[in-house]
Amino acid sequence: MLEKRPYCTYKPNKPLDKVSSFRPISLLSCVSKVLEKIIAKRIMWFVLKNQHISNNQVAFKAGQGTIDALLHFELYLATALSYKNHTEVLSLDFEKAFDRIGVHVVLRQLNKWRVGKKVYAFVKSFLTKRTFRVKINGKYSDRTSLYNGIPQGSPISVVFFIIAFDEISKILQKYQLHHSIYADDVLIFSKNNGLLESQHKFSKILDDIAVWSEGSGASISYEKCNIIHICRKKNYPDYDFIYNNVVIKNVKQLKILGITFNKTLNFKQHCLDLRKKLNSRLNIIKYLTSKNSRIHTESLINVTRSLILGVIDYGLSIYGQCAKTTRRLVITSYHTAIRRSLRAFPTTPIKNLLAESGLPSIDERFKQSTLRLIPKLYLTKNSILHKDVKNVITKKRVMKRPSAIFNALQQAKEIDIFCKPTINIQFLLRNFLITLNRAQIL
């Protein structure tokens, strides 16, 4: 169990002639994986029950994911734009966080949380005195000891990582700033009256993280960190953030957990990037629908649903509220894929294509994805997202720039799903009572 055989996977869009372009993944035995899954579930149950992990960390938690962090971040930006506030966003990039985080940080956290002695002994044995060897052309290298880092490829590795990385959240909570963390992706954002004020706060945060990094092994790659200023002004000056003689670039758009946010929050750049991705996948459908192909139409539609619609669905409830002209950037590639799958003529009306394929339009899909947010928002286990929902419900002032959470709650009202504070215990979801009109069900 303590010796691993790493398998190197290639990182996309990286040079093949560099060792840093490959990610080592540990190949472990099946018996070891079963045992580690049992221990991982036990540790996560203990940690979440006692609320040791910060709610700002949404990675590797049941019922939570990237969409939770994106909904909270997008609501914050939409509220700031509605009230004509300025928002400064700092994105931190940790260099090889999995490979460099110290084993002692995990053990220190577990000891502080008073985890069971047997579990602690297992974790200590699992993380210390590890060795590995690499196999190239059928030959093994010499055994090498591994003194730092968390082994990738193990079911329990992600649990250890968020336990160690929770200290970052504790540092950020000292300042009056909002932040979201997904694994090692840290996002800090704040409303400010001036650029100097936010940069002063960011400098203090980076100082504290630098002190923590010296003792933990993790290190920030300042060259890959970015800062973006979001406001309604078109010609707002961009100033780079200089920290310890290193320039942190002030960018016009920033990709956060798969969605590109720009300065005015119109998602035009995200739709442009999405169109490039769809066009590359469209080549697969073009090949499958060539003259010599005998693939059935239903199979081609299923391929379109998974390859094209699956990519569009991610974050659609957030970026789908952009302008119609911006949304057309994505719609064109989607309609082309459907037309190819049905082997239809170029002059075939779009309504006929959608009816024949059984696939929804982008507008219909946007409404469906917004409706899917309703049970997630009401049943969320994340207290931060729950607080956001409560604020949107109780807020009387209408937002000029509606958020995805606001749109979901508005649709809930349209289909007679009401949410109001209650003290009774009938269908109680946190502090809310949901009443559904039976006529809508029948």
CSV table of N, CA and C in Angstrom, one decimal, residues 69-79 403-404:
chain,number,residue,atom,x,y,z
A,69,ALA,N,-20.3,27.4,-6.1
A,69,ALA,CA,-19.4,28.5,-6.0
A,69,ALA,C,-19.7,29.5,-7.1
A,70,LEU,N,-20.1,29.1,-8.3
A,70,LEU,CA,-20.4,30.0,-9.4
A,70,LEU,C,-21.7,30.7,-9.1
A,71,LEU,N,-22.7,30.1,-8.5
A,71,LEU,CA,-24.0,30.8,-8.2
A,71,LEU,C,-23.7,31.9,-7.2
A,72,HIS,N,-23.0,31.6,-6.2
A,72,HIS,CA,-22.7,32.6,-5.1
A,72,HIS,C,-21.9,33.8,-5.7
A,73,PHE,N,-20.9,33.5,-6.5
A,73,PHE,CA,-20.0,34.5,-7.1
A,73,PHE,C,-20.9,35.4,-8.1
A,74,GLU,N,-21.7,34.7,-8.9
A,74,GLU,CA,-22.5,35.5,-9.9
A,74,GLU,C,-23.5,36.3,-9.2
A,75,LEU,N,-24.1,35.9,-8.1
A,75,LEU,CA,-25.1,36.7,-7.4
A,75,LEU,C,-24.4,37.9,-6.8
A,76,TYR,N,-23.2,37.7,-6.3
A,76,TYR,CA,-22.4,38.8,-5.7
A,76,TYR,C,-22.1,39.9,-6.8
A,77,LEU,N,-21.7,39.5,-8.0
A,77,LEU,CA,-21.4,40.4,-9.0
A,77,LEU,C,-22.7,41.1,-9.6
A,78,ALA,N,-23.8,40.3,-9.7
A,78,ALA,CA,-25.0,40.9,-10.2
A,78,ALA,C,-25.5,42.0,-9.2
A,79,THR,N,-25.5,41.7,-7.9
A,79,THR,CA,-25.9,42.7,-6.9
A,79,THR,C,-25.0,43.9,-7.0
A,403,SER,N,-29.9,37.9,-11.2
A,403,SER,CA,-28.9,36.8,-11.1
A,403,SER,C,-29.6,35.5,-11.4
A,404,ALA,N,-28.8,34.4,-11.5
A,404,ALA,CA,-29.4,33.1,-11.8
A,404,ALA,C,-30.3,32.6,-10.6
